[in-house]
Coordinates of C-alpha atoms and ligand atoms in Angstrom, one line a residue:
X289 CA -235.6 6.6 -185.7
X290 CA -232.4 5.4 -185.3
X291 CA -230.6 6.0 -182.0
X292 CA -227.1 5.5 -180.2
X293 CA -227.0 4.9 -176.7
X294 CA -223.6 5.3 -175.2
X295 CA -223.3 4.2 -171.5
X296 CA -224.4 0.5 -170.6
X297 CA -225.5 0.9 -167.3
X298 CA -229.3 1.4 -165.4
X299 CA -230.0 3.9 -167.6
X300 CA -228.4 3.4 -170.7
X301 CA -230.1 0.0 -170.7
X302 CA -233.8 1.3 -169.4
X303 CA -233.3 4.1 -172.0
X304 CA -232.4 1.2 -174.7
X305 CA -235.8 -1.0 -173.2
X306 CA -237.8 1.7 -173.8
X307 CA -236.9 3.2 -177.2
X308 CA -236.8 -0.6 -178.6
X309 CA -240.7 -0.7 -177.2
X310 CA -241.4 2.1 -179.1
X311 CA -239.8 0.7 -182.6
X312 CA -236.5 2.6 -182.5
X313 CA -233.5 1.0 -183.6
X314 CA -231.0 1.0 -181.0
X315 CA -227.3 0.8 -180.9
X316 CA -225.6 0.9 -177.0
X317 CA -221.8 1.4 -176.7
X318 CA -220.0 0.6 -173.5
X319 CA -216.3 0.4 -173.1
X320 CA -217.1 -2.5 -170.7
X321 CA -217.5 -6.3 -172.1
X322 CA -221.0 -6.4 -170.0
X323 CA -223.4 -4.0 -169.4
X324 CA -223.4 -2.5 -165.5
X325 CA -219.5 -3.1 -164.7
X326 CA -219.0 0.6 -163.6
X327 CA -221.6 2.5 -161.4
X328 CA -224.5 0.2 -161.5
X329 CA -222.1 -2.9 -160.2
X330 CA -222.6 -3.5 -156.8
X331 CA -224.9 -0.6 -155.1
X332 CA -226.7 -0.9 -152.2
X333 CA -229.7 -2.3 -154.0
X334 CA -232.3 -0.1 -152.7
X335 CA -235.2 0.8 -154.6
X336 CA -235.9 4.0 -152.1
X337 CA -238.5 5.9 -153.6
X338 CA -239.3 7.7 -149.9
X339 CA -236.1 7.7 -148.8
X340 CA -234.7 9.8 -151.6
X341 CA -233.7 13.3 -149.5
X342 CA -230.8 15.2 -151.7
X343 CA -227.4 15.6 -149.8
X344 CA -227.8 19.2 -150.2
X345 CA -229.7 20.8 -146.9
X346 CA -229.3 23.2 -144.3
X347 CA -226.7 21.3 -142.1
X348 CA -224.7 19.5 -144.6
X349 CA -222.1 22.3 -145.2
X350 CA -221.2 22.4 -141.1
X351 CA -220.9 18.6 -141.1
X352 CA -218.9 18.7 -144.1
X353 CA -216.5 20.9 -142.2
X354 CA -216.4 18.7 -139.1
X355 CA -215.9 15.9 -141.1
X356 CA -213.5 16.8 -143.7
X357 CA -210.2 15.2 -141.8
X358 CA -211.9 11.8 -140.7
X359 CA -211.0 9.3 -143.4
X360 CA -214.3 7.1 -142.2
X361 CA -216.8 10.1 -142.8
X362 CA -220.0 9.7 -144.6
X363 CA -219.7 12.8 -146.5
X364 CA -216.1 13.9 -147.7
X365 CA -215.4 17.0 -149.4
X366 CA -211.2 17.7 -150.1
X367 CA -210.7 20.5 -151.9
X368 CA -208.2 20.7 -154.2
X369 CA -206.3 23.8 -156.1
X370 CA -209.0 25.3 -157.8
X371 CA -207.4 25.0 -161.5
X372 CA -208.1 22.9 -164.2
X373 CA -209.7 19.6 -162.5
X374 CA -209.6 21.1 -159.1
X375 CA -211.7 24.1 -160.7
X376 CA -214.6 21.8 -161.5
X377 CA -214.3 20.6 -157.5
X378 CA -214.6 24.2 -156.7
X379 CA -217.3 25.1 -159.0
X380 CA -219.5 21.8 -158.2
X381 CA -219.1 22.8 -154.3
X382 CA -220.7 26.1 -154.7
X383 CA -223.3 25.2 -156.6
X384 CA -224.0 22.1 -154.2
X385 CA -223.7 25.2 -151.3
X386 CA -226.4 27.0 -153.2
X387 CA -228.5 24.3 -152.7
X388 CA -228.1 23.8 -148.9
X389 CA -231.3 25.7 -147.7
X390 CA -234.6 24.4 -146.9
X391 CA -236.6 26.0 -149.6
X392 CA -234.2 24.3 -152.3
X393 CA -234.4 20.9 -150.3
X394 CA -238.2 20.9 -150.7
X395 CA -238.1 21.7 -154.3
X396 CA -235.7 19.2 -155.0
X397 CA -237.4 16.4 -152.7
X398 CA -240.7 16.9 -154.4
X399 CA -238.7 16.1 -158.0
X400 CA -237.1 13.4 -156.8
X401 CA -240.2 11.4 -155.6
X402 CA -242.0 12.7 -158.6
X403 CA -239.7 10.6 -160.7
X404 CA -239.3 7.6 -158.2
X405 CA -242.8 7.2 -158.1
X406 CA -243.0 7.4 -161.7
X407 CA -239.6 4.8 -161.6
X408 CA -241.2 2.6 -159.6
X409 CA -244.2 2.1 -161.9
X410 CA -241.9 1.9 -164.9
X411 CA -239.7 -0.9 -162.9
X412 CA -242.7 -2.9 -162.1
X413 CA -243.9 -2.9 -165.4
X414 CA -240.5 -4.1 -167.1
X415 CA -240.5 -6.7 -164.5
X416 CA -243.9 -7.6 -164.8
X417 CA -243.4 -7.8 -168.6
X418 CA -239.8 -9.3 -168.8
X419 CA -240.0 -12.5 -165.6
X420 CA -236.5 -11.0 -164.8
X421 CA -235.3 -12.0 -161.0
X422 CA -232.9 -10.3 -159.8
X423 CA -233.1 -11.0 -156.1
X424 CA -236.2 -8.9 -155.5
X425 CA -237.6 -8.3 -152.1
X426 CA -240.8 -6.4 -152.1
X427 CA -240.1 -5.7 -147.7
X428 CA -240.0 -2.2 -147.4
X429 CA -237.1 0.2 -146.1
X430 CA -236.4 1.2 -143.0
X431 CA -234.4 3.6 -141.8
X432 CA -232.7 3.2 -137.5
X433 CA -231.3 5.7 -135.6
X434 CA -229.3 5.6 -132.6
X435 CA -228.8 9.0 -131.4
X436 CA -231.9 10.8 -129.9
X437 CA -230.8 14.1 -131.7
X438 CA -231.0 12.8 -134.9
X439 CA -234.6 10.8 -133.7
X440 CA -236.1 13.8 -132.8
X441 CA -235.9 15.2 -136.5
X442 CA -237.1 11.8 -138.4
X443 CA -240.8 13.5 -137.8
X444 CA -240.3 16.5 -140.6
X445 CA -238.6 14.2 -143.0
X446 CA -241.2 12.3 -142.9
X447 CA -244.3 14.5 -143.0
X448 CA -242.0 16.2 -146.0
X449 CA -242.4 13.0 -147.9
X450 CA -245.8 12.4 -146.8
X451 CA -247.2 15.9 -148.5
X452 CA -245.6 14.9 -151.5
X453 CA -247.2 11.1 -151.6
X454 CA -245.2 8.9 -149.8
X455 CA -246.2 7.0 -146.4
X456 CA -243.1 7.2 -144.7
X457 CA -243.6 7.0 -140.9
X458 CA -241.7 6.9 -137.6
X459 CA -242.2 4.0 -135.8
X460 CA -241.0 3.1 -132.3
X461 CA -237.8 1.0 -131.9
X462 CA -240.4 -2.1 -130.5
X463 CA -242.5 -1.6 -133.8
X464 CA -239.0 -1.3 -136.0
X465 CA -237.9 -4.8 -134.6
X466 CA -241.3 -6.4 -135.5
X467 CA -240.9 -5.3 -139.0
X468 CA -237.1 -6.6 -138.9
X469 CA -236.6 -8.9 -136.2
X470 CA -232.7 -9.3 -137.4
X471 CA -232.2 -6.0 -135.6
X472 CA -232.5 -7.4 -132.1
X473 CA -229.0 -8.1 -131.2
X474 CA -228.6 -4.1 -131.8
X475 CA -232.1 -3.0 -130.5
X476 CA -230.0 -1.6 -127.2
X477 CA -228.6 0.8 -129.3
X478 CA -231.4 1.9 -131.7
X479 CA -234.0 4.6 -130.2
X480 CA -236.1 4.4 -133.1
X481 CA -236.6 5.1 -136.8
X482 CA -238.6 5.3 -139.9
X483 CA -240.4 2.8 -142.0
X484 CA -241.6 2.8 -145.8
X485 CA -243.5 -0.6 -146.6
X486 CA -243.7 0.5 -150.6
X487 CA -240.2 0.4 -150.9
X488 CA -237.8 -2.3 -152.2
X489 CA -234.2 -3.3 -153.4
X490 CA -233.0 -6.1 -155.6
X491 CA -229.4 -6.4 -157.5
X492 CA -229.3 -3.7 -159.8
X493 CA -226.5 -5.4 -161.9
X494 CA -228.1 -8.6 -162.1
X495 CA -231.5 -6.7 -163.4
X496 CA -229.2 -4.3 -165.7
X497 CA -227.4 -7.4 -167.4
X498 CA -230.6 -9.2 -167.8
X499 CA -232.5 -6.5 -169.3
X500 CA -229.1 -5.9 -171.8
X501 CA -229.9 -9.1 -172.5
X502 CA -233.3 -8.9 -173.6
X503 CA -232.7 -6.3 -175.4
X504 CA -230.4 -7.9 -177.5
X505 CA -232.9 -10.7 -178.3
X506 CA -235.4 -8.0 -179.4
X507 CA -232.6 -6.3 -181.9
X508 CA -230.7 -3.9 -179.7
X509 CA -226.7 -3.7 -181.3
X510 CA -224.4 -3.8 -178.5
X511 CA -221.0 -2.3 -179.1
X512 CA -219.3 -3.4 -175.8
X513 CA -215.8 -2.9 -175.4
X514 CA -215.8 0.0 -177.8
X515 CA -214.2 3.0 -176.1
X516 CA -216.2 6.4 -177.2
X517 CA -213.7 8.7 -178.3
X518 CA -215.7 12.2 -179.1
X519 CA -218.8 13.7 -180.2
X520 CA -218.6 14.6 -183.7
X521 CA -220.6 18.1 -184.3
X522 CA -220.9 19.9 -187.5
X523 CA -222.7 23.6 -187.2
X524 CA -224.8 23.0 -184.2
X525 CA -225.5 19.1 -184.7
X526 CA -223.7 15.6 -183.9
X527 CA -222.7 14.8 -187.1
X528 CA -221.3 11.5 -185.7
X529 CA -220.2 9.9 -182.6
X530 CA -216.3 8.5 -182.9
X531 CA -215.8 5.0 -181.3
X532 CA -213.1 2.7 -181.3
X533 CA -212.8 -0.9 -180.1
X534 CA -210.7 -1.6 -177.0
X535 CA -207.3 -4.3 -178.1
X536 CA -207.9 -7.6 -177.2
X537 CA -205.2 -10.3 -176.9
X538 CA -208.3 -13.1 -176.7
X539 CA -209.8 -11.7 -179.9
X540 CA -206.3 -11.0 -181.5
X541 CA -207.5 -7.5 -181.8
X542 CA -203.8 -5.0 -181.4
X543 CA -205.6 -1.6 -182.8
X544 CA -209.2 -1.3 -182.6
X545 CA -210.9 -0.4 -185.7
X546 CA -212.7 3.3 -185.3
X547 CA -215.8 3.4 -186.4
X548 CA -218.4 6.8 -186.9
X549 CA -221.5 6.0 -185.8
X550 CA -224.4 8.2 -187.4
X551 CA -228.2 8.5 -185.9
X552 CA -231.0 11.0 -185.7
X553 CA -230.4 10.7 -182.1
X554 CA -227.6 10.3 -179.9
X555 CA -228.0 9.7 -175.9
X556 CA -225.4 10.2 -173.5
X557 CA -225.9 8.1 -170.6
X558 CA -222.5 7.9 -169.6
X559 CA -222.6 8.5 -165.9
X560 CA -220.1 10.7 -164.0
X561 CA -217.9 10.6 -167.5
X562 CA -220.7 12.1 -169.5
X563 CA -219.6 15.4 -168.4
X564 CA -216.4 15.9 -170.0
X565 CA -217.9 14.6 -173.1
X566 CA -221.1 16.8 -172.7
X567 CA -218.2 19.9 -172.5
X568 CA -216.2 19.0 -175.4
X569 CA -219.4 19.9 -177.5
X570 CA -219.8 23.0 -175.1
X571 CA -222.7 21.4 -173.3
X572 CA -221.7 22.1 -169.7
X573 CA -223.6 20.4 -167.0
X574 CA -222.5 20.1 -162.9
X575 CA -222.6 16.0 -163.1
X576 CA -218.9 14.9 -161.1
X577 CA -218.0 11.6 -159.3
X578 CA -219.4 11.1 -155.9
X579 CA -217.1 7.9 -155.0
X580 CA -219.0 5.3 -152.8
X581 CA -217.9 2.0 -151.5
X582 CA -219.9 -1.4 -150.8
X583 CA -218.9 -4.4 -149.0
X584 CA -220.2 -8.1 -149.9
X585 CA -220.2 -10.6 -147.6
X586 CA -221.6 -14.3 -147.3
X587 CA -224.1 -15.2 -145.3
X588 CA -223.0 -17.2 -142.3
X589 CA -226.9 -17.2 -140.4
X590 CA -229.2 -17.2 -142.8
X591 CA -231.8 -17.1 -140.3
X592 CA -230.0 -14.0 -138.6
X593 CA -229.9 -12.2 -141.8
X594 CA -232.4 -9.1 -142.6
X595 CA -234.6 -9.0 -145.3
X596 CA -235.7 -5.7 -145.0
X597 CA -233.4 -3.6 -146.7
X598 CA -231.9 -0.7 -143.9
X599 CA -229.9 2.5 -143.4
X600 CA -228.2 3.1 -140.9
X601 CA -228.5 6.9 -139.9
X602 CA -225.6 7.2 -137.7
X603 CA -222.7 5.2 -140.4
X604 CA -225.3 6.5 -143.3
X605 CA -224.8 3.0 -145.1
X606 CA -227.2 1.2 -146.5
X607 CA -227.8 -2.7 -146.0
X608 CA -229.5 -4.7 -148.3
X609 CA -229.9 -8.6 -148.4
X610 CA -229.4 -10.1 -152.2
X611 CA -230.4 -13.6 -151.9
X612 CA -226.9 -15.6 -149.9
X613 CA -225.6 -12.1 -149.4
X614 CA -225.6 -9.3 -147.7
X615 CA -224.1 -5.6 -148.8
X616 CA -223.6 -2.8 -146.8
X617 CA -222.7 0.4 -148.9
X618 CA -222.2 4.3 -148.1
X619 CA -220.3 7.0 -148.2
X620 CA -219.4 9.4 -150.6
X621 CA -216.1 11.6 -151.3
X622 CA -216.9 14.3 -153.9
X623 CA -214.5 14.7 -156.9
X624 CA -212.2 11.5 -157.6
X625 CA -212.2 9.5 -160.5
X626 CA -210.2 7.3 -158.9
X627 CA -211.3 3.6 -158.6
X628 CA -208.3 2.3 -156.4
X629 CA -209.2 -0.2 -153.4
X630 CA -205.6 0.1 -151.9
X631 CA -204.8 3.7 -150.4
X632 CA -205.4 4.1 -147.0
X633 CA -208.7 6.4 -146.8
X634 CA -210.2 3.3 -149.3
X635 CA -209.3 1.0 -146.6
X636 CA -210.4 3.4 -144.0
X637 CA -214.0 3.2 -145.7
X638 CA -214.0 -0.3 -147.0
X639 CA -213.2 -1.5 -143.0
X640 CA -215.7 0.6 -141.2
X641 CA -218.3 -0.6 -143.5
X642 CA -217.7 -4.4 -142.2
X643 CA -217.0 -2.9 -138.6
X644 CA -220.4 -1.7 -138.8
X645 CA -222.3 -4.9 -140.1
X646 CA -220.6 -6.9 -137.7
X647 CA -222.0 -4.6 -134.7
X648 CA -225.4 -3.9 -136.2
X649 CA -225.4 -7.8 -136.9
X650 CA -223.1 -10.2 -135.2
X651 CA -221.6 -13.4 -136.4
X652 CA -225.1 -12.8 -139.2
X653 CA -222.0 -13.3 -142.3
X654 CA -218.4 -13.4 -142.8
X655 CA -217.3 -10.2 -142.5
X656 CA -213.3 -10.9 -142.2
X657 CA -210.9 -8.9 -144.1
X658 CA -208.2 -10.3 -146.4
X659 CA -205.6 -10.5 -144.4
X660 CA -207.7 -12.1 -142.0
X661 CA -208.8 -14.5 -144.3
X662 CA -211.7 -13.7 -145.3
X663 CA -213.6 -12.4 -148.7
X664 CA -215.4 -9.4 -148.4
X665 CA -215.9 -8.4 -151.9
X666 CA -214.9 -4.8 -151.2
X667 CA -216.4 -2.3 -154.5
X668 CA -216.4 1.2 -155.0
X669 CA -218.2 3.5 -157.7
X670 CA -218.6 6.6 -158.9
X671 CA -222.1 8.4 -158.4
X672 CA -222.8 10.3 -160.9
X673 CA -223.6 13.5 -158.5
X674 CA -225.3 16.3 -159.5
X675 CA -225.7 19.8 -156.5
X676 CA -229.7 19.1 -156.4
X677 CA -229.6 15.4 -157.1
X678 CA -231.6 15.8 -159.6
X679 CA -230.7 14.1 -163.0
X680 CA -230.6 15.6 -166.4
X681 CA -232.5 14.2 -168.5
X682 CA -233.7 15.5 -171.9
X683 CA -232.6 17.8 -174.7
X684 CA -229.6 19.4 -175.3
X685 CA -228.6 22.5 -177.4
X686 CA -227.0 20.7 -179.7
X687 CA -228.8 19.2 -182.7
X688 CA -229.7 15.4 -182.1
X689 CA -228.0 15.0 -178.9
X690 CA -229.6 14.1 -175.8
X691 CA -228.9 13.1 -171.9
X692 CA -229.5 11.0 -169.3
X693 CA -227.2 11.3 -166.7
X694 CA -226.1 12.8 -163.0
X695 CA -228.5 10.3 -161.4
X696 CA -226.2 10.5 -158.2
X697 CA -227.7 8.4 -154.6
X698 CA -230.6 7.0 -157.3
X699 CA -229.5 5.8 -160.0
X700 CA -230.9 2.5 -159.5
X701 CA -234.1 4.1 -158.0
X702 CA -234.6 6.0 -160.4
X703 CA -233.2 3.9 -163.7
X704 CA -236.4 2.4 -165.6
X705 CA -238.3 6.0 -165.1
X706 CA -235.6 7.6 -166.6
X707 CA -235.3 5.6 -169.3
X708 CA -238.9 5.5 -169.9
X709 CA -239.2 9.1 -169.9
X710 CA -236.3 9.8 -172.3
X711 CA -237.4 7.1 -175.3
X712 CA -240.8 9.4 -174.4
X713 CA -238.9 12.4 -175.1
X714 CA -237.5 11.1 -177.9
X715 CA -240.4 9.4 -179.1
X716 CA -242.5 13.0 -179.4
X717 CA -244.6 11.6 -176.0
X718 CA -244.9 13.4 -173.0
X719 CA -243.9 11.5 -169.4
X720 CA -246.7 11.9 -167.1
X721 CA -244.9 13.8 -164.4
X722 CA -244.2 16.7 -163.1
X723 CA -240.9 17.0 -163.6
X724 CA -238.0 19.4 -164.8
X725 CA -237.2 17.9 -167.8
X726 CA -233.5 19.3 -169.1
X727 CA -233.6 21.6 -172.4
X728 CA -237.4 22.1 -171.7
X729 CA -237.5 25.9 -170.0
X730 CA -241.5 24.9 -168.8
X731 CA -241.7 21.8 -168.8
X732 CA -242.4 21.2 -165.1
X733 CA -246.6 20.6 -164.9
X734 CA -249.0 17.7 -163.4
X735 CA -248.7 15.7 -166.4
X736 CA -246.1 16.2 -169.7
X737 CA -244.5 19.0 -171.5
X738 CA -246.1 22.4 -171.8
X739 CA -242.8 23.5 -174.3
X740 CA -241.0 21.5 -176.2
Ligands
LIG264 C1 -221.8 3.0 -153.1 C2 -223.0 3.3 -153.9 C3 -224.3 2.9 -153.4 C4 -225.4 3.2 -154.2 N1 -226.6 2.7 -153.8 C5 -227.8 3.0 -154.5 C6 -229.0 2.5 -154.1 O1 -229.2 1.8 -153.1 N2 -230.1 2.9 -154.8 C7 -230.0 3.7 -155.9 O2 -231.0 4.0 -156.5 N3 -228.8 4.1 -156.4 C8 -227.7 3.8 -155.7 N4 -226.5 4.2 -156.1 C9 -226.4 5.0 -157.3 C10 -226.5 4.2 -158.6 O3 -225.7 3.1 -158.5 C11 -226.0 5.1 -159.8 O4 -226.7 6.3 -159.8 C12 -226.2 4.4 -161.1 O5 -225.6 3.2 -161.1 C13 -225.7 5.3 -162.3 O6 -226.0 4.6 -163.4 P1 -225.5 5.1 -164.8 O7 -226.0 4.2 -165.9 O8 -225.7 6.6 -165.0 O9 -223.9 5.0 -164.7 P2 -223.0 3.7 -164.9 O10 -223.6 2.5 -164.3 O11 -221.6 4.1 -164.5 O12 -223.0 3.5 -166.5 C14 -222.3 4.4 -167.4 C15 -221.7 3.5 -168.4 O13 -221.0 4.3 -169.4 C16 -219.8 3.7 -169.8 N5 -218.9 4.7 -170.2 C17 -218.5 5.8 -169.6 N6 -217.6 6.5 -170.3 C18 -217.5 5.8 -171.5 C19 -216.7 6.0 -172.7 N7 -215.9 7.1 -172.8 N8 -216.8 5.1 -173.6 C20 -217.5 4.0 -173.5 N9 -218.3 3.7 -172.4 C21 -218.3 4.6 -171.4 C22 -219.3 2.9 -168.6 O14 -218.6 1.8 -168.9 C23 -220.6 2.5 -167.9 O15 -221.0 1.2 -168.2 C24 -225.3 3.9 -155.4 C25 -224.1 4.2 -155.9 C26 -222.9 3.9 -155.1 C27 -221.6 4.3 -155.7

């Protein structure tokens, strides 16, 4: 068959893998000049199949409250006037609200380590098959608290991903600083945690660019710096998909050419952008931008530095070492497309994520700000958020289209799975898991499709 991808991140790229493996020929189109220059830049790099719990539970509507007017909080929800943009806000927050209870929490936890686990397979496989390094470690995650309050509830979480096949456990802050011994010059302040040995993390743009890569040598077309206009649909099919290259002083282009692209199938893997373009064929799915921020720094102590990658549950960041480096990222602000570094919430963020290294990990790397000299390699992105977490993948009701998007916190998780399971889909195959695949009403069974 022939198939166009559009969306050159994780899971346009694992989607791209996986069709070419099965014989399809593939075209990707990104308006980027690389693959993974939007969302799947610089993330925090974990591979966290256990630690995967959706932002929607029973206490995250208070906290959102009490933190809506602190510019440093984890979780920020503004509303806006509920018309036209704002309305999407409004309607995204009530379905998210919908999903703050515990019965949704476990049905949405047991999906999303269905698919991690089956991720995490699919990621070891393409690795196992490809040699790409990507600044792997295979150390676990673990996950420190500092406030007995929070402590006291690590138990459940964990027992909930126990019952659903992952050994997540609590260990004692003695027992957390023998599996990371970096966390000593904080130990006064941690009263304990959680530890998962099968996780991992590893640079989820350097694996995303490497695997373009190889997909390119095996025939994959990449269209990169070709903007995608519109979905083309005539009756209830894509007739076409509209592109047009971006102008290029270096290539002496002014007007980029448009171009139609036709296929038998067309995936939309655009991230939080694929749902505007999912509407304007009146495909309307709750995917909208959860903006995050990392912070890179160089390593000054080497020998100071973890290598298991962490979260830290009080900040709720994430820290992950990638070979010389170590990032730190968090935080997420529901509803802006905006990728600006320079206003003074972004700054707000950007500074207490070095604050925060440089207390959990003192003098460990450089974590100076710009006016102070330094280079901290500040980054944000837009998660692709979805109320459950839970991606969309699959069919649509449109003739020949397809998705893969709204992979929110776990996109990188949760990227070679997905892309697996979609050139599956595609393909006629059924993914071993029991998962709801989109467009398939019962679809959710031990292993495949009962319904296509
Ligand atoms: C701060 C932060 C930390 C994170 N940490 C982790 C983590 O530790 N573990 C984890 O599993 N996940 C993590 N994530 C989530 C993960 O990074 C995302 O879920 C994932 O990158 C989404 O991948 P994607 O391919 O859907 O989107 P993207 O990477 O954004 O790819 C979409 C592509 O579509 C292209 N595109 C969009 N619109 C158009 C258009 N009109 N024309 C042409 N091209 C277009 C873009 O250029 C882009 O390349 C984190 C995210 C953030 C922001």
């Amino acid at each position: 068959m022939k198939v166009v991808v559009l969306g050159a991140g994780i899971i346009g790229v694992s989607t791209a893998w996986h069709l070419l493996q099965r014989g399809h020929e593939v075209t990707v189109v990104d308006r980027q000049p690389d693959a993974a220059l939007e969302t799947s830049f610089a993330n925090a790099a974990q591979i966290s199949v256990s630690y995967c719990e959706p932002w929607a539970n029973r206490d995250a509507p208070l906290k959102a409250l009490k933190w809506m007017f602190r510019d440093d909080a984890p979780l920020l929800f503004r509303p806006r006037m509920p018309f036209g943009e704002g309305w999407q806000q409004w309607r995204w927050g009530l379905q998210f609200l919908a999903q703050c209870n515990d019965a949704a929490f476990e049905r949405n936890v047991q999906q999303l380590v269905a698919l991690g686990a089956y991720s995490h397979a699919a990621l070891k496989d393409v690795v196992r098959t490809t040699g790409i390094d990507y600044h792997r470690l295979e150390r676990g995650i673990a996950h420190y608290y500092t406030e007995q309050k929070s402590f006291d509830t690590a138990g459940d979480a964990a027992a909930l991903m126990r019952k659903y096949g992952v050994a997540r456990r609590v260990v004692s802050t003695a027992e957390l600083l023998k599996i990371e011994p970096a966390l000593s010059q904080f130990a006064d302040h941690i009263v304990g945690g959680t530890y998962t040995a099968s996780d991992e993390s590893g640079d989820a743009r350097v694996f995303t660019q490497s695997l373009a890569r190889r997909c390119a040598d095996g025939g994959v077309n990449f269209l990169y710096s070709h903007d995608v206009l519109r979905l083309d649909a005539v009756g209830n099919a894509i007739e076409s998909v509209a592109i047009r290259a971006r102008p290029s002083s270096a290539k002496g282009i002014k007007d980029g050419k448009l171009t139609h692209l036709k296929a038998d199938a067309v995936v939309v893997a655009c991230g939080s952008y694929s749902a505007p373009l999912l509407r304007s064929v009146g495909v309307d799915l709750p995917i909208y931008p959860g903006k995050g921020y990392s912070a890179t720094f160089k390593l000054l102590k080497p020998e100071l530095a973890p290598f298991v990658s962490t979260i830290d549950d009080e900040v709720k960041c994430a820290i992950s070492r990638l070979g010389n480096e170590l990032r730190v990222a968090g935080t997420i602000e529901v509803g802006s497309y905006d990728l600006s570094l320079d206003t003074p919430l972004a700054k707000a963020r950007c500074r207490m994520l070095a604050q925060r290294i440089e207390n959990v990990f003192p003098g460990v790397c450089d974590t100076r700000l710009e006016e102070e000299g330094g280079q901290p390699n500040f980054w944000t992105g837009l998660r692709p958020a979805t109320p459950t977490n839970i991606p969309y993948i699959g069919k649509t009701k449109i003739g020949r289209l397809w998705v893969n998007a709204g992979h929110g916190t776990l996109g990188w998780t949760h990227g070679a799975g997905s892309g697996k399971a979609m050139a599956e889909l595609i393909s006629g195959e059924a993914p071993a898991m029991a998962f709801d695949f989109y467009g398939y009403p019962h679809g959710r069974r031990e292993s495949g499709l009962s319904a296509a």
